[in-house]
Amino acid sequence: LHERTPGDVEVCFLLAWAQQNGREWAASNDAVERLLELAPADRRAHQLRLRALDALAGEPASAIAELRRRASVAPDDADAWRELAERLLDAERSEDRAEALRAAQRADACRAGQDRDALALLVRAHLALDEHASAAAAEARLRELESSAPGR
């Protein structure tokens, strides 16, 4: 099917997905690369790329580079910014902390301050930079959001 319709986004996605489910990580990279050429902002393609990178390399730098790529082609994708911030913070490299804060701020802005996970990352990023007053302000926003949630 892929050979007959190499330009079909859904076919490329299904091929890459099937290859990954069969643990054919290297082979899936070709299909994912084609998918990203056809649809650079496709969230599913970037998720497949991250999954393959995690399986093959297990190196945070490769995943972080992919998340930077995803965020650059989909600047309003809060999930991309949030995941970038999280991976940067998890890597525990001091030189990445300011970028992690910017990514968490962008995720928060994309969700108009209504995303608990983005706010929690904002708190983490401020703390990583020893910005305790800013972390406390973000934590207060998080508590306010949680207290106003339905069912509380």
XYZ file of N, CA and C in Angstrom:
456
model
N 0.828 -1.194 0.000
C 0.000 0.000 0.000
C 0.867 1.251 0.000
N 1.917 1.254 0.834
C 2.800 2.410 0.902
C 3.505 2.653 -0.420
N 3.862 1.569 -1.119
C 4.537 1.717 -2.408
C 3.617 2.328 -3.459
N 2.306 2.058 -3.358
C 1.350 2.608 -4.321
C 0.949 4.032 -3.988
N 1.001 4.400 -2.712
C 0.594 5.750 -2.310
C 1.618 6.353 -1.336
N 2.856 6.584 -1.795
C 3.904 7.069 -0.889
C 3.659 8.488 -0.362
N 2.771 9.238 -1.017
C 2.497 10.597 -0.585
C 1.290 10.732 0.314
N 0.727 9.629 0.734
C -0.460 9.654 1.578
C -0.031 9.707 3.043
N -0.419 10.757 3.734
C -0.031 10.963 5.125
C -0.497 9.808 6.007
N -1.741 9.397 5.847
C -2.272 8.328 6.695
C -1.549 7.007 6.461
N -1.208 6.720 5.218
C -0.491 5.483 4.914
C 0.898 5.527 5.542
N 1.579 6.664 5.437
C 2.906 6.804 6.070
C 2.805 6.636 7.579
N 1.786 7.241 8.165
C 1.600 7.112 9.608
C 1.376 5.657 9.998
N 0.477 4.980 9.296
C 0.171 3.584 9.628
C 1.387 2.680 9.450
N 2.176 2.937 8.413
C 3.378 2.143 8.201
C 4.363 2.333 9.357
N 4.615 3.579 9.716
C 5.553 3.859 10.809
C 5.042 3.271 12.123
N 3.760 3.436 12.373
C 3.150 2.911 13.590
C 3.276 1.386 13.643
N 2.960 0.716 12.527
C 3.044 -0.747 12.474
C 4.495 -1.210 12.661
N 5.432 -0.516 12.036
C 6.830 -0.894 12.193
C 7.280 -0.740 13.646
N 6.836 0.324 14.281
C 7.222 0.503 15.680
C 6.578 -0.541 16.577
N 5.348 -0.883 16.297
C 4.701 -1.921 17.090
C 5.377 -3.268 16.902
N 6.016 -3.444 15.759
C 6.805 -4.649 15.513
C 8.247 -4.503 15.970
N 8.548 -3.416 16.666
C 9.886 -3.123 17.192
C 10.925 -2.965 16.080
N 10.472 -2.539 14.907
C 11.375 -2.268 13.785
C 11.707 -0.773 13.808
N 12.459 -0.361 14.850
C 12.680 1.055 15.113
C 13.411 1.755 13.980
N 14.474 1.161 13.491
C 15.244 1.799 12.427
C 14.419 1.938 11.148
N 13.680 0.904 10.807
C 12.844 0.955 9.601
C 11.750 2.013 9.738
N 11.232 2.172 10.926
C 10.165 3.157 11.116
C 10.667 4.586 10.904
N 11.964 4.808 11.116
C 12.504 6.156 10.935
C 12.300 6.675 9.521
N 12.439 5.812 8.532
C 12.227 6.238 7.146
C 10.789 6.685 6.925
N 9.856 5.904 7.433
C 8.442 6.259 7.271
C 8.110 7.534 8.048
N 8.671 7.681 9.229
C 8.432 8.889 10.022
C 9.031 10.104 9.314
N 10.219 9.955 8.763
C 10.847 11.071 8.045
C 9.992 11.495 6.854
N 9.466 10.525 6.122
C 8.575 10.832 4.986
C 7.305 11.520 5.489
N 6.766 11.030 6.579
C 5.571 11.625 7.163
C 5.839 13.073 7.565
N 6.998 13.339 8.161
C 7.332 14.707 8.555
C 7.556 15.616 7.350
N 8.039 15.048 6.250
C 8.169 15.836 5.017
C 6.784 16.234 4.494
N 5.841 15.301 4.563
C 4.492 15.548 4.063
C 3.680 16.440 4.990
N 3.874 16.269 6.286
C 3.071 17.003 7.280
C 3.973 17.393 8.456
N 4.765 18.462 8.295
C 5.756 18.823 9.321
C 5.173 19.112 10.700
N 3.931 19.514 10.777
C 3.327 19.846 12.071
C 2.480 18.716 12.642
N 2.480 17.558 12.015
C 1.670 16.430 12.475
C 2.181 15.924 13.821
N 1.381 16.104 14.850
C 1.757 15.712 16.215
C 2.070 14.223 16.290
N 1.298 13.422 15.580
C 1.511 11.966 15.630
C 2.889 11.591 15.108
N 3.327 12.279 14.058
C 4.647 11.992 13.485
C 5.747 12.286 14.491
N 5.614 13.407 15.183
C 6.629 13.767 16.175
C 6.610 12.801 17.356
N 5.429 12.343 17.727
C 5.338 11.362 18.818
C 6.000 10.044 18.406
N 5.794 9.642 17.157
C 6.451 8.427 16.673
C 7.964 8.615 16.650
N 8.413 9.798 16.242
C 9.854 10.075 16.220
C 10.420 9.981 17.649
N 9.737 10.583 18.605
C 10.203 10.529 19.991
C 10.251 9.090 20.512
N 9.230 8.344 20.172
C 9.170 6.946 20.612
C 10.362 6.166 20.060
N 10.680 6.379 18.780
C 11.816 5.688 18.164
C 13.134 6.155 18.777
N 13.268 7.454 18.981
C 14.499 7.974 19.578
C 14.709 7.413 20.978
N 13.639 7.348 21.745
C 13.745 6.787 23.092
C 14.156 5.316 23.045
N 13.615 4.587 22.079
C 13.913 3.162 21.976
C 15.330 2.911 21.448
N 15.751 3.709 20.478
C 17.049 3.481 19.850
C 18.206 4.084 20.629
N 18.082 5.344 20.944
C 19.213 6.045 21.531
C 19.129 6.107 23.043
N 17.932 6.363 23.536
C 17.792 6.556 24.958
C 18.545 7.786 25.444
N 18.917 8.657 24.518
C 19.703 9.841 24.835
C 18.783 11.063 24.852
N 18.747 11.778 25.962
C 17.842 12.933 26.059
C 18.078 13.989 24.975
N 19.312 14.184 24.547
C 19.608 15.234 23.568
C 18.856 15.023 22.261
N 18.726 13.795 21.819
C 18.011 13.514 20.569
C 16.530 13.823 20.710
N 15.941 13.430 21.822
C 14.525 13.705 22.051
C 14.284 15.199 22.196
N 15.181 15.886 22.872
C 15.048 17.329 23.045
C 15.130 18.036 21.701
N 16.035 17.596 20.847
C 16.145 18.188 19.504
C 14.851 17.987 18.717
N 14.257 16.812 18.838
C 12.997 16.550 18.139
C 11.876 17.425 18.699
N 11.838 17.592 20.008
C 10.801 18.445 20.602
C 10.983 19.905 20.204
N 12.215 20.342 20.081
C 12.463 21.708 19.584
C 11.925 21.845 18.163
N 12.169 20.839 17.359
C 11.683 20.838 15.974
C 10.155 20.894 15.948
N 9.530 20.062 16.771
C 8.063 20.020 16.827
C 7.500 21.368 17.270
N 8.072 21.950 18.307
C 7.583 23.235 18.806
C 7.770 24.341 17.770
N 8.839 24.267 16.992
C 9.078 25.319 15.991
C 8.085 25.255 14.835
N 7.612 24.064 14.494
C 6.654 23.963 13.388
C 5.210 24.071 13.859
N 5.002 23.961 15.162
C 3.650 24.077 15.730
C 3.723 24.968 16.979
N 3.971 26.261 16.789
C 4.217 27.144 17.930
C 3.047 27.309 18.893
N 1.853 26.920 18.495
C 0.696 27.017 19.385
C 0.331 25.682 20.027
N 1.200 24.699 19.902
C 0.968 23.368 20.450
C 1.477 23.315 21.891
N 0.580 23.510 22.833
C 0.952 23.526 24.253
C 1.616 22.219 24.673
N 1.154 21.108 24.132
C 1.737 19.816 24.501
C 3.207 19.735 24.104
N 3.556 20.276 22.934
C 4.951 20.264 22.490
C 5.820 21.086 23.436
N 5.354 22.269 23.788
C 6.119 23.131 24.697
C 6.227 22.506 26.085
N 5.139 21.915 26.546
C 5.142 21.301 27.867
C 6.115 20.122 27.903
N 6.080 19.294 26.884
C 6.977 18.144 26.859
C 8.435 18.576 26.711
N 8.674 19.635 25.932
C 10.035 20.156 25.812
C 10.528 20.636 27.178
N 9.704 21.396 27.873
C 10.093 21.883 29.201
C 10.389 20.713 30.142
N 9.528 19.721 30.110
C 9.706 18.567 30.993
C 10.999 17.821 30.691
N 11.269 17.569 29.419
C 12.488 16.847 29.060
C 13.732 17.657 29.413
N 13.673 18.973 29.202
C 14.813 19.818 29.557
C 15.066 19.783 31.060
N 14.009 19.856 31.836
C 14.166 19.806 33.289
C 14.647 18.437 33.749
N 14.130 17.383 33.134
C 14.536 16.026 33.509
C 15.996 15.752 33.182
N 16.523 16.427 32.150
C 17.920 16.227 31.758
C 18.876 16.809 32.798
N 18.359 17.707 33.626
C 19.122 18.286 34.732
C 20.441 18.911 34.300
N 20.405 19.598 33.164
C 21.586 20.330 32.699
C 21.353 21.816 32.993
N 22.243 22.412 33.719
C 22.049 23.802 34.136
C 21.893 24.742 32.951
N 22.556 24.443 31.853
C 22.461 25.324 30.677
C 21.092 25.248 29.986
N 20.277 24.262 30.334
C 18.946 24.117 29.721
C 17.824 24.732 30.556
N 18.139 25.186 31.744
C 17.088 25.642 32.655
C 16.325 26.855 32.141
N 17.021 27.828 31.578
C 16.341 29.028 31.061
C 15.428 28.667 29.888
N 15.895 27.764 29.035
C 15.049 27.315 27.922
C 13.836 26.547 28.435
N 14.034 25.756 29.479
C 12.913 25.024 30.079
C 11.869 26.001 30.608
N 12.317 27.064 31.234
C 11.384 28.079 31.727
C 10.619 28.720 30.567
N 11.322 29.078 29.500
C 10.643 29.687 28.337
C 9.626 28.729 27.727
N 9.977 27.446 27.663
C 9.050 26.455 27.112
C 7.832 26.291 28.020
N 8.042 26.271 29.326
C 6.918 26.166 30.263
C 6.031 27.406 30.176
N 6.643 28.571 30.040
C 5.871 29.809 29.885
C 5.046 29.778 28.605
N 5.637 29.267 27.541
C 4.926 29.184 26.257
C 3.747 28.208 26.377
N 3.956 27.065 27.026
C 2.867 26.099 27.229
C 1.746 26.731 28.033
N 2.113 27.466 29.062
C 1.125 28.151 29.894
C 0.350 29.174 29.067
N 1.052 29.933 28.253
C 0.393 30.941 27.414
C -0.526 30.303 26.376
N -0.094 29.181 25.804
C -0.923 28.488 24.804
C -2.256 28.035 25.395
N -2.271 27.759 26.676
C -3.485 27.296 27.341
C -4.117 28.388 28.199
N -3.703 29.621 27.973
C -4.274 30.783 28.662
C -4.286 30.615 30.182
N -3.233 30.010 30.713
C -3.116 29.853 32.155
C -4.062 28.846 32.775
N -4.679 27.996 31.949
C -5.690 27.065 32.452
C -5.232 25.608 32.440
N -3.942 25.365 32.325
C -3.405 24.004 32.245
C -2.600 23.707 33.511
N -3.093 22.782 34.311
C -2.425 22.432 35.567
C -1.006 21.933 35.333
N -0.838 21.085 34.317
C 0.489 20.521 34.053
C 1.488 21.596 33.644
N 1.039 22.547 32.826
C 1.928 23.634 32.416
C 2.315 24.494 33.615
N 1.361 24.755 34.481
C 1.664 25.543 35.676
C 2.621 24.801 36.605
N 2.432 23.508 36.746
C 3.336 22.715 37.591
C 4.757 22.740 37.016
N 4.873 22.680 35.700
C 6.194 22.773 35.073
C 6.794 24.163 35.252
N 5.947 25.165 35.222
C 6.402 26.526 35.458
C 7.003 26.647 36.864
N 6.350 26.043 37.832
C 6.879 26.036 39.204
C 8.245 25.343 39.223
N 8.324 24.151 38.608
C 9.593 23.400 38.562
C 10.708 24.193 37.906
N 10.381 24.854 36.790
C 11.398 25.610 36.045
C 11.900 26.798 36.864
N 10.985 27.499 37.501
C 11.412 28.618 38.350
C 12.292 28.120 39.493
N 11.922 27.008 40.103
C 12.728 26.460 41.191
C 14.111 26.030 40.701
N 14.166 25.450 39.497
C 15.451 25.023 38.930
C 16.391 26.215 38.735
N 15.806 27.390 38.531
C 16.588 28.611 38.355
C 16.735 29.394 39.667
N 16.306 28.784 40.757
C 16.344 29.430 42.080
C 15.543 30.728 42.111
N 14.457 30.755 41.350
C 13.552 31.909 41.335
C 12.360 31.576 42.233
N 12.589 31.639 43.528
C 11.601 31.173 44.494
C 10.337 32.029 44.532
N 10.476 33.331 44.388
C 9.289 34.198 44.400
C 8.406 33.906 43.182
N 9.041 33.733 42.029
C 8.270 33.419 40.813
C 7.638 32.032 40.912
N 8.360 31.088 41.508
C 7.805 29.745 41.710
C 6.592 29.808 42.627
N 6.688 30.609 43.673
C 5.560 30.746 44.606
C 4.356 31.376 43.909
N 4.592 32.353 43.053
C 3.489 32.988 42.312
C 2.825 31.987 41.367
N 3.628 31.186 40.684
C 3.073 30.168 39.781
C 2.321 29.108 40.579
N 2.854 28.755 41.741
C 2.173 27.767 42.581
C 0.837 28.310 43.097
N 0.794 29.597 43.409
C -0.468 30.210 43.836
C -1.488 30.166 42.706
N -1.038 30.425 41.484
C -1.943 30.329 40.327
C -2.456 28.902 40.173
N -1.565 27.933 40.382
C -1.950 26.521 40.271
C -2.988 26.166 41.330
N -2.775 26.582 42.565
C -3.749 26.307 43.636
C -5.092 26.965 43.337
N -5.036 28.183 42.821
C -6.280 28.886 42.474
C -7.032 28.141 41.367
N -6.302 27.675 40.371
C -6.917 26.922 39.277
C -7.531 25.625 39.808
N -6.804 24.933 40.658
C -7.311 23.670 41.213
C -8.534 23.890 42.105
N -8.551 24.978 42.848
C -9.695 25.229 43.735
C -10.948 25.658 42.973
N -10.751 26.192 41.779
C -11.902 26.607 40.973
C -12.379 25.517 40.017
N -11.707 24.364 40.026
C -12.070 23.265 39.127
C -13.440 22.708 39.517
N -14.251 22.319 38.530
C -15.558 21.713 38.826
C -15.394 20.474 39.692
N -16.327 20.297 40.609
C -16.292 19.111 41.472
C -15.509 19.320 42.744
N -15.074 20.531 42.973
C -14.291 20.838 44.182
C -15.187 21.367 45.251
